Coordinates of C-alpha atoms in Angstrom, one line a residue:
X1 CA 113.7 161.8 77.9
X2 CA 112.4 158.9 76.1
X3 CA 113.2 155.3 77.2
X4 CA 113.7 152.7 74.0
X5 CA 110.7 150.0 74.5
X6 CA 113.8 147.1 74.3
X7 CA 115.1 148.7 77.6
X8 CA 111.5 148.6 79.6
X9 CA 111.0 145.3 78.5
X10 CA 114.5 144.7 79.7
X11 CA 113.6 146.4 83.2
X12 CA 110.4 144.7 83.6
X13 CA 111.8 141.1 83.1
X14 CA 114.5 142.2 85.1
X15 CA 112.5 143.1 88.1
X16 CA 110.4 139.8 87.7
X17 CA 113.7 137.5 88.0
X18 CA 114.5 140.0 91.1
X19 CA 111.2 139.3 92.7
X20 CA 111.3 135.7 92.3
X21 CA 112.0 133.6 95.1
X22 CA 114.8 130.9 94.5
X23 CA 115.7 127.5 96.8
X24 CA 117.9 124.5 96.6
X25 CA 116.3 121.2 97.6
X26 CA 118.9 118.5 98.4
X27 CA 117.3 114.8 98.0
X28 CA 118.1 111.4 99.8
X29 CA 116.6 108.8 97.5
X30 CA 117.7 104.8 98.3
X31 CA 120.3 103.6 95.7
X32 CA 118.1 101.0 94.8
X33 CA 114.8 103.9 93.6
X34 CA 117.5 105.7 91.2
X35 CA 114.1 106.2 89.1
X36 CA 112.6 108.5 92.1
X37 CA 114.8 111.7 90.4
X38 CA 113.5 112.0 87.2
X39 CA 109.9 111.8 89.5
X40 CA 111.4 114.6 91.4
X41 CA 112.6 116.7 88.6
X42 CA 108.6 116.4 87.1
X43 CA 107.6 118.1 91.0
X44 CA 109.9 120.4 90.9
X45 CA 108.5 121.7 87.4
X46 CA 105.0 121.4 88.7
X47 CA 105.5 123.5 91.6
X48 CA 107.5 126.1 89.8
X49 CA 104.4 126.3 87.7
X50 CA 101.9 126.7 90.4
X51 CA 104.2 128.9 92.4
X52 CA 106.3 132.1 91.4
X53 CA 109.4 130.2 92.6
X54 CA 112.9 129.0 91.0
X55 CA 113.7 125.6 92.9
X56 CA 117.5 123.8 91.9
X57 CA 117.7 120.4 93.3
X58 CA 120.7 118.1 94.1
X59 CA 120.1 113.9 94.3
X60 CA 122.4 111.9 96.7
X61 CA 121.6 108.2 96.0
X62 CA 122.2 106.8 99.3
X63 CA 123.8 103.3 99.8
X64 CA 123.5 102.2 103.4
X65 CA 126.2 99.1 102.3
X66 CA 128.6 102.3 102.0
X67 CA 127.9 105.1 103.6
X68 CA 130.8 107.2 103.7
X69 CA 130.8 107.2 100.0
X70 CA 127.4 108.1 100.3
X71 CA 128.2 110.9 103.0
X72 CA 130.9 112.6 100.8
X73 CA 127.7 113.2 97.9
X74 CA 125.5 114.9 100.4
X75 CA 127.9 116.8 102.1
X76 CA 129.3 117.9 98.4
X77 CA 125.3 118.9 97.2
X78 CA 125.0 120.9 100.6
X79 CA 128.8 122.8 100.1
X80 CA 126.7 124.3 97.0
X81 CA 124.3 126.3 99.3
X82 CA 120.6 124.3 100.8
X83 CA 117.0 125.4 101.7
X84 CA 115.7 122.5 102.2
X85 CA 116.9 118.8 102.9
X86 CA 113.7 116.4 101.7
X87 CA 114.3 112.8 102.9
X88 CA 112.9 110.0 100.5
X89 CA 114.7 107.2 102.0
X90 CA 113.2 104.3 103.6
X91 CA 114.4 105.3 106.9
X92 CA 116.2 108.2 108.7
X93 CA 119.6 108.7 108.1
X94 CA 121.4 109.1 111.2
X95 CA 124.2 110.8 109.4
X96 CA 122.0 113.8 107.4
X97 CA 120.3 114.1 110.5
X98 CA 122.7 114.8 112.4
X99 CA 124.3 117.8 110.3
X100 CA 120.8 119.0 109.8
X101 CA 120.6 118.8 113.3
X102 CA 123.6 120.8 113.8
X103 CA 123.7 123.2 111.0
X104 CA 120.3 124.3 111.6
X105 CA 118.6 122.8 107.7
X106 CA 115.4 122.3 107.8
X107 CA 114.7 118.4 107.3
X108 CA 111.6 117.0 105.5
X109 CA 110.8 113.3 105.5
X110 CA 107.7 111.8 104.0
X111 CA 106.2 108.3 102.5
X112 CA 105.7 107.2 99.0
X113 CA 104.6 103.7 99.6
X114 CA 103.1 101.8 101.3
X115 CA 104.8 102.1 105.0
X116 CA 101.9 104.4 106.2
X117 CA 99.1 101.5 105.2
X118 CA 101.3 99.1 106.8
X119 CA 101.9 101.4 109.9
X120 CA 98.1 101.4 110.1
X121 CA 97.8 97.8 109.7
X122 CA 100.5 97.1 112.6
X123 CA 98.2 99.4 115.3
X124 CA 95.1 96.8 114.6
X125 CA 97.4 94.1 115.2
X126 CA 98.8 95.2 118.0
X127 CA 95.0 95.9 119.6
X128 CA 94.4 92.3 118.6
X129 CA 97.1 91.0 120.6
X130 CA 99.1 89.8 117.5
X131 CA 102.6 88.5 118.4
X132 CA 103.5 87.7 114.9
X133 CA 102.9 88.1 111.4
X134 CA 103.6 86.9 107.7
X135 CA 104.1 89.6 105.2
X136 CA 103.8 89.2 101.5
X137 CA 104.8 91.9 99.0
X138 CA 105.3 93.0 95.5
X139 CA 108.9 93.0 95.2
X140 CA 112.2 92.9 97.1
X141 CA 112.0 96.4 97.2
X142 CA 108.6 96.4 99.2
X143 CA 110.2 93.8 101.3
X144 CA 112.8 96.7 102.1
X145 CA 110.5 99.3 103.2
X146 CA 108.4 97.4 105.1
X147 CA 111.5 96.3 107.4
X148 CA 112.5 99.7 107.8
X149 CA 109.0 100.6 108.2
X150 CA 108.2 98.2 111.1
X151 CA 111.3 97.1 113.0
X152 CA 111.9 99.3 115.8
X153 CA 107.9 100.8 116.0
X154 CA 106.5 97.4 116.2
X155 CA 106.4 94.7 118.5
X156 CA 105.2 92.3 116.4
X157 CA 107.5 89.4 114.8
X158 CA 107.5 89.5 111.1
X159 CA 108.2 87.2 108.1
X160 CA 108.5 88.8 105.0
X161 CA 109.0 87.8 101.4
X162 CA 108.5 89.0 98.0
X163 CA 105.3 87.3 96.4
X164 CA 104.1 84.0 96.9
X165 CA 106.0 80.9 95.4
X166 CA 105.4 77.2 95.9
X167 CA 108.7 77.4 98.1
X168 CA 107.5 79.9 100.2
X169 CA 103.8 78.3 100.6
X170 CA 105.8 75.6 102.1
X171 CA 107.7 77.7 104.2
X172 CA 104.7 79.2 105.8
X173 CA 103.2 75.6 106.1
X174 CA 106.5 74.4 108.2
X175 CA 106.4 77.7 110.1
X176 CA 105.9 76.5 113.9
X177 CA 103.7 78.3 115.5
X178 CA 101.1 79.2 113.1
X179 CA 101.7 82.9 112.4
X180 CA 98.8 85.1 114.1
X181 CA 98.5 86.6 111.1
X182 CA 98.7 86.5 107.2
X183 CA 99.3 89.7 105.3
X184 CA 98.8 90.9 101.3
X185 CA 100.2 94.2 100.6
X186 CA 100.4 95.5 97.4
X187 CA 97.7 96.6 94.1
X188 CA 94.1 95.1 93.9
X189 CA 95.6 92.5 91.2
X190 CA 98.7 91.2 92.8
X191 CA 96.8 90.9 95.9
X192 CA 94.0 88.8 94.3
X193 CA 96.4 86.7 92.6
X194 CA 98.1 85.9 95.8
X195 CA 95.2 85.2 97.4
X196 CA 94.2 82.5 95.0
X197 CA 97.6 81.1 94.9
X198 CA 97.6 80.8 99.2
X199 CA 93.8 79.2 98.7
X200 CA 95.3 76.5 96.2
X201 CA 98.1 75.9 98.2
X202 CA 95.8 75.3 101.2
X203 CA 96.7 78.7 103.4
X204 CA 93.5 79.9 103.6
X205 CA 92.2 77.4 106.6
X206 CA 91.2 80.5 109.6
X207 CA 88.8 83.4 109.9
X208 CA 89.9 86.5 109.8
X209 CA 93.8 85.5 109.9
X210 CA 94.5 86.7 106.1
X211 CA 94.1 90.6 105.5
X212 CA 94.4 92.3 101.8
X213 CA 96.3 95.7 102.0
X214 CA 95.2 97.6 98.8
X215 CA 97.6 100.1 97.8
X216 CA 95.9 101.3 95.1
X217 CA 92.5 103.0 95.2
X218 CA 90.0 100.3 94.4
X219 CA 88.7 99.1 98.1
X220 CA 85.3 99.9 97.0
X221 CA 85.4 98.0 93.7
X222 CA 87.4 95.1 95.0
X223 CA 85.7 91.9 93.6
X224 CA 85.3 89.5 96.8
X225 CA 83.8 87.0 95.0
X226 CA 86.9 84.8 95.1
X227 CA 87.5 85.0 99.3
X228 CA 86.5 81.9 100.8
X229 CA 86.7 82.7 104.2
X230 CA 86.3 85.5 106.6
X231 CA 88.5 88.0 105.8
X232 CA 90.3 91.3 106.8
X233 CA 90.6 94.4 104.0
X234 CA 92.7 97.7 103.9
X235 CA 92.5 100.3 101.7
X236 CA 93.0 104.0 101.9
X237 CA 89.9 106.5 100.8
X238 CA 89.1 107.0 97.3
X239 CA 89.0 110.5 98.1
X240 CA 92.7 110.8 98.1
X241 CA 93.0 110.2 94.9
X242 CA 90.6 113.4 93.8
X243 CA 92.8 115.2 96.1
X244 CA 96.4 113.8 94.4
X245 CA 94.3 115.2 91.3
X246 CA 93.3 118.6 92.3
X247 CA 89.5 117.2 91.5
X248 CA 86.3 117.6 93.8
X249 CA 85.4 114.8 95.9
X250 CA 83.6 111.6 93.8
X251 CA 85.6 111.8 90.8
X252 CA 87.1 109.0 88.8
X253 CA 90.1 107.6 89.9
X254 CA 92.0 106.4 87.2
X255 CA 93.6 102.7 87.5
X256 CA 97.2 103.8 86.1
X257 CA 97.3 106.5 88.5
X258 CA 100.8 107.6 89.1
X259 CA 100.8 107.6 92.8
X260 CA 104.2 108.5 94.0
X261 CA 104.6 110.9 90.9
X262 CA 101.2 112.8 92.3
X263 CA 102.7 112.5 95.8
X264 CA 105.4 114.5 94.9
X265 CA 104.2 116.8 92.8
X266 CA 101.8 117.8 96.0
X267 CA 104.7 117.8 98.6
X268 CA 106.4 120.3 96.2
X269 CA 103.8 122.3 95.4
X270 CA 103.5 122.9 99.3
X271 CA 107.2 123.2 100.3
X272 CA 107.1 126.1 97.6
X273 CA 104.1 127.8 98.6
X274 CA 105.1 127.5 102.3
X275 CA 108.3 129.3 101.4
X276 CA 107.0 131.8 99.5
X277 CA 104.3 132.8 101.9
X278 CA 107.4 133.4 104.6
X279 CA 109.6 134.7 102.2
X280 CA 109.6 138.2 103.8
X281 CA 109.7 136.7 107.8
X282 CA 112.7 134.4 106.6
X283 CA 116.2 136.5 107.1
X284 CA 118.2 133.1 105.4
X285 CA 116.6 131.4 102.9
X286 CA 119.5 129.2 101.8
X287 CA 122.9 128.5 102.8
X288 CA 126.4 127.0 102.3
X289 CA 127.6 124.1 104.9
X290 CA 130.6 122.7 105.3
X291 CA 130.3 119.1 107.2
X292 CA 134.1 119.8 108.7
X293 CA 133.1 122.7 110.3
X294 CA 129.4 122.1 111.8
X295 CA 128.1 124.4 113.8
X296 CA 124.8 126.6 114.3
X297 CA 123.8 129.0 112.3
X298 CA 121.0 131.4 110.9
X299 CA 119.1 128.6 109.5
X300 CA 118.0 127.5 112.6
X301 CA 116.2 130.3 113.1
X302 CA 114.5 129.1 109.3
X303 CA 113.8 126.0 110.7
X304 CA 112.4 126.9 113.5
X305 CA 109.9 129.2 111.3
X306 CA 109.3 126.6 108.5
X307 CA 108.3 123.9 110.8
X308 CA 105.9 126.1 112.6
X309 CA 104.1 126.8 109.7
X310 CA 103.6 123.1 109.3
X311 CA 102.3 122.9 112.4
X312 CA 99.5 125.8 112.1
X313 CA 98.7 124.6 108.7
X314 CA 97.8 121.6 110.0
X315 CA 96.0 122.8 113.0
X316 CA 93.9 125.5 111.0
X317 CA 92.2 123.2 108.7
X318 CA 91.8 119.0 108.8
X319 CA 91.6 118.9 104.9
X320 CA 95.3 120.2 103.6
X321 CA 96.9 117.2 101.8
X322 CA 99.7 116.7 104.2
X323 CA 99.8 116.5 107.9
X324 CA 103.4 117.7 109.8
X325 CA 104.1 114.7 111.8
X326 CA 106.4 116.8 114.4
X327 CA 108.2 113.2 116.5
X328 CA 109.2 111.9 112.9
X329 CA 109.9 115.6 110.7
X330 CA 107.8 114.2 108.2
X331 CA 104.8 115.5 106.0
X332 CA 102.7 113.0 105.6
X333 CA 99.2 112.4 103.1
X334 CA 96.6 113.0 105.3
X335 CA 95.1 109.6 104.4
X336 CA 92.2 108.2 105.9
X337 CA 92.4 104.5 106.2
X338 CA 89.4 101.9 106.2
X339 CA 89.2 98.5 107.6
X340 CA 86.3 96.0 106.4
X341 CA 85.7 92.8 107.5
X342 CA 84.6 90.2 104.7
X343 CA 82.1 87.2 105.6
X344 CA 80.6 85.0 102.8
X345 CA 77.3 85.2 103.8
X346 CA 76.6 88.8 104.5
X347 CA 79.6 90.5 102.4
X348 CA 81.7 93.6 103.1
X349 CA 81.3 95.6 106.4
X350 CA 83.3 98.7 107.3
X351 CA 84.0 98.2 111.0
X352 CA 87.0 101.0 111.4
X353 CA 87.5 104.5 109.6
X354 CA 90.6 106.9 110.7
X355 CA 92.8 109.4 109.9
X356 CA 96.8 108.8 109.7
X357 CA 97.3 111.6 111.9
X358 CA 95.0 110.0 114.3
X359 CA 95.2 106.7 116.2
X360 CA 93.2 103.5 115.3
X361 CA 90.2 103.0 116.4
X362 CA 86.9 101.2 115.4
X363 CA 83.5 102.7 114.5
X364 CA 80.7 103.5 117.1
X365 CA 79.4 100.2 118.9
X366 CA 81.3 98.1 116.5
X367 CA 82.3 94.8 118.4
X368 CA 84.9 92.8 116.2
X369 CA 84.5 88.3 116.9
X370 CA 87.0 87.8 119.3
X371 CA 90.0 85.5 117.3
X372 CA 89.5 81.8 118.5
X373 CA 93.6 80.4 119.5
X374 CA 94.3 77.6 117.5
X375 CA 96.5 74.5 118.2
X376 CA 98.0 71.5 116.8
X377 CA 96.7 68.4 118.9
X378 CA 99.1 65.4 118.5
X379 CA 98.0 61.8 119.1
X380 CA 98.9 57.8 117.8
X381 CA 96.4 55.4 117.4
X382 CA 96.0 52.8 119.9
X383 CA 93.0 51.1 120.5
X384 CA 90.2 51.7 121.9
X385 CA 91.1 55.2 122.6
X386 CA 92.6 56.5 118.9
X387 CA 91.0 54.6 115.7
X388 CA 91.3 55.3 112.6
X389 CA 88.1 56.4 111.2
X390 CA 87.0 54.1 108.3
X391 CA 83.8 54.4 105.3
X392 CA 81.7 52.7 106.9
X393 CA 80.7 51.2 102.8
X394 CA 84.1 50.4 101.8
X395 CA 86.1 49.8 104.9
X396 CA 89.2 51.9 103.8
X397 CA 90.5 54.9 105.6
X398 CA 89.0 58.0 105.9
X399 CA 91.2 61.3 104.6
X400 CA 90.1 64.8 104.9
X401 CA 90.9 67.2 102.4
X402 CA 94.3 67.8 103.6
X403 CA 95.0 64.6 102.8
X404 CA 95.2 63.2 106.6
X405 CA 93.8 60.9 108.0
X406 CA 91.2 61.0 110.3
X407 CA 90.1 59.2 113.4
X408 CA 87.8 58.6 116.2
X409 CA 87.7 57.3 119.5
X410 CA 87.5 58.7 123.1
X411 CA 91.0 61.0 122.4
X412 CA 89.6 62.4 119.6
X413 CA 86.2 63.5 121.5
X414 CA 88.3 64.2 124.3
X415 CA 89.8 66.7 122.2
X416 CA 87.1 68.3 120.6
X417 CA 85.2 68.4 124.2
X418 CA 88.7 70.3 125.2
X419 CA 88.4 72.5 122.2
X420 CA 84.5 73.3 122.7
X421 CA 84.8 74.1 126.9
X422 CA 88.2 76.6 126.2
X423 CA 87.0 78.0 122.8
X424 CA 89.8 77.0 120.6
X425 CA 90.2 75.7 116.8
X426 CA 92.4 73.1 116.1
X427 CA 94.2 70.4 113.9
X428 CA 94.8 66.8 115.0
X429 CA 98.2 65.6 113.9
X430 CA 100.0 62.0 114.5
X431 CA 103.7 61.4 114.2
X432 CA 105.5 61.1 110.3
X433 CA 107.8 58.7 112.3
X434 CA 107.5 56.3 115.7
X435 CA 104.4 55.7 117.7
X436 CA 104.4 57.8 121.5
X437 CA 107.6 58.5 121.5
X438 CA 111.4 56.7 122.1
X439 CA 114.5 57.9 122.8
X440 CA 117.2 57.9 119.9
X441 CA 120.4 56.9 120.7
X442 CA 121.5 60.8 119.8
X443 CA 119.5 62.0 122.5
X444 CA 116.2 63.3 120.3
X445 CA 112.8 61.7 120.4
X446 CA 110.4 60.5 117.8
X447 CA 106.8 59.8 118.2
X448 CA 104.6 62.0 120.2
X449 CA 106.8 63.0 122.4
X450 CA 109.4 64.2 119.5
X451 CA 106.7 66.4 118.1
X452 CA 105.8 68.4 121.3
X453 CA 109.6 69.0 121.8
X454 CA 110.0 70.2 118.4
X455 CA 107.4 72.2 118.5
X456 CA 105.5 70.4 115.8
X457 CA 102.6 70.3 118.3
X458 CA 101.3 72.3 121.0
X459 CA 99.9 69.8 123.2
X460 CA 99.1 66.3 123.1
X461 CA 96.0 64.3 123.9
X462 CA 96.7 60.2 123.6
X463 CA 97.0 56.7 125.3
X464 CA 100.7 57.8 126.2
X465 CA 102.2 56.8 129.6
X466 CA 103.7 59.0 131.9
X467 CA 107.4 58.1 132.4
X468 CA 110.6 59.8 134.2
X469 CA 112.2 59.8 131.2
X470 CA 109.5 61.7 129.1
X471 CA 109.0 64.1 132.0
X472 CA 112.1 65.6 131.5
X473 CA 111.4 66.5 128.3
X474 CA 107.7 67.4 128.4
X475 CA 104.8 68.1 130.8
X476 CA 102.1 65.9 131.7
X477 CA 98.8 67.5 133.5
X478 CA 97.9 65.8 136.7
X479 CA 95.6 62.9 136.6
X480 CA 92.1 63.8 137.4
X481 CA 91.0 60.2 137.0
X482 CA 92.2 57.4 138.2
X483 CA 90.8 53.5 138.0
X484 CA 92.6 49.6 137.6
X485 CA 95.8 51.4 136.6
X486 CA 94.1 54.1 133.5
X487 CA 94.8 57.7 134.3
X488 CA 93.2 60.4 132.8

């Protein structure tokens, strides 16, 4: 008997929509990235592409200002049946995690910033004893991530804002203390244009306190012909971006690159093959849940399965594009991140080279300069110990190019003697009001005194005399010297 040709082609379609594999991602994506699904929808299509897969996806837009609202979206997208729940948020939410948790869902977190260059950054810190940092982004957004980024995995204080205005130059020039550390995050040309803008606002004044974070891929064409100081860079391997691209090593990175676009296209592309190559060990694939009635069920089984393959992807080869980071359920680039140190007189020099799977560490027999402390020195003049420094062809007072006055005297070489014996930088600073310091009738004090209480200064070095009343507020060292009535 003779089958019509319309029926075989009928049969053979049919058996290729039997044979192909279909999942349902679920998305968490912040309320404030409603852009990321149309990004995600493009992935989806890629991997479907490269993989003989059907993949439906639901987006909850989660709003951490509301979360129940935000809870009844994501336990409505999981009531339609879930494979897969891929987290995009900035940070993990308690709530999903919990009924993945409980249900058995396979969870999948991952990055498409730039929280993983500022997780690197944070470890070099930390080994450099850093106790505090500012932090200056592209946009409130970036401000966002890198709070739920850092707070809670760092130990290090943070001030962050969103670019670099004449208010917040200010701000940082008020900031008491100093922060240890002044940091650039962003794309080669917002972080050169900040730069300048901290140099003409007079920032820039420490070696190796100001570090660029390039989130783009242009570390090794960054123009450092502008820096005017030793300085700190960061910037991921070009080489990622020929991965991103499916290209061999050394190829052209284009400037437009669409980096989170890329970086989902790749996750997908993975999360599809990994599926399909356990297709046949994986009993339940996807699965209705109900967040009234949690409780365990075959999919645990999945996820047990699913994140093992993770794990022995990443363990049978160091080159895959994503790493399974197992403590955070999170696939990760598999970036390698390099740190340069700047100096004007001998250029760019890479001192540390790393993997994000890996923990920091610097090169073979590379030494970094060990960071000089700095302090702000307060003093009053008062003859002949502080004296203001005049030309000695005009007679006027002598400013430096702050615009403050300088002096001389023996406080002034005590200080620097000070500074030169225990290794420190500093900044001599005298009182915007009063001489040594009085007591106000509201209890503060102005002067010398009023500066190292309000922390204006760190220590003191001037003719000041010791007093009960100023030791309770401050500390004087002991006298070392003593002759007709001076103490030093």
């Amino acid at each position: 008997m003779e089958i019509p040709l319309f029926l075989l082609i009928f049969f053979i379609n049919l058996g290729c929509v039997v044979s192909e594999l279909s999942l349902r991602f679920v998305f968490i994506i912040e309320n404030h990235e409603p852009e990321l699904g149309q990004l995600v929808g493009r992935a989806l299509k890629v991997a479907e592409e490269q993989q003989d897969v059907r993949v439906d996806d639901s987006i909850v837009l989660l709003d951490r200002e509301n979360e129940e609202e935000s809870y009844g979206r994501f336990c409505s997208a999981i009531s339609k049946g879930v494979s897969l729940i891929v987290d995009l948020s900035w940070s993990p939410w308690e709530l999903a995690e919990s009924v993945a948790s409980g249900t058995g869902v396979p969870l999948v977190r991952t990055a498409l910033s730039m929280q993983r260059l500022l997780s690197a950054v944070a470890s070099h810190c930390a080994s450099r004893n850093a106790t505090d940092a500012a932090l200056i982004t592209e946009s409130e957004a970036d401000v966002d991530r890198a709070l739920y980024e850092l707070l809670g995995r760092s130990n290090i204080r943070l001030w962050v804002h969103a670019g670099l205005t004449r208010d917040s130059a200010r701000a940082l020039k008020n900031m008491r203390p100093d922060p240890s550390f002044y940091i650039i995050v962003g794309e080669s040309g917002f972080v050169m244009d900040t730069y300048r803008r901290a140099v003409k606002e007079k920032l820039v004044r420490r070696d190796f306190r100001w570090y660029l974070l390039l989130t783009d891929y242009s570390g090794d064409s960054f123009d450092t012909s502008q820096l005017v100081l030793p300085t700190m860079m960061l910037h991921v391997d070009a080489n990622e971006c020929c991965k991103l691209l499916g290209s061999k090593d050394d190829c052209s990175c284009p400037s437009d690159l669409k980096r989170k676009q890329y970086i989902l296209s790749g996750l997908m592309t993975y999360l599809a093959e990994t599926y399909s190559k356990l297709e046949n060990d994986l009993s339940v694939v996807t699965a209705k849940m109900d967040c009234d009635n949690i409780q365990a069920s075959e999919m645990n089984v999945t996820r047990e399965r699913v994140v093992r393959q993770f794990a022995d992807d990443e363990q049978i080869s160091n080159d895959t594009l994503f790493y399974w980071d197992g403590e955070r359920s999170a696939l990760y680039l598999r970036s390698t991140f390099v740190l340069s140190t700047f100096k004007p007189d001998s250029g760019l020099e890479t001192v540390a080279s790393w993997s994000a799977n890996e923990e920091y560490k610097l090169l073979p027999g590379v030494t970094l300069e060990p960071l000089r402390p700095f302090f702000r020195v307060g003093t009053s003049p008062a003859v002949p110990w502080t004296l203001p420094k005049l030309d000695p062809d005009t007679g006027e007072q002598v400013y430096n190019e702050d615009g403050q006055p300088e002096y001389e005297g023996y406080c002034i070489d005590l200080i620097a003697r000070i500074a030169e014996t225990m290794e420190f930088d500093y900044e001599i600073i005298t009182p915007k009001s009063g001489t040594f310091g009085k007591k106000l009738p509201n209890g503060s004090w102005d002067g010398v005194v009023g500066d190292l209480m309000r922390g204006e200064t760190d220590l003191a070095v001037a003719a000041l005399t010791m007093t009960a009343e100023r030791e309770e507020v401050i500390d004087f060292v002991a006298p070392y010297f003593e002759q007709t009535g001076i103490l030093i």
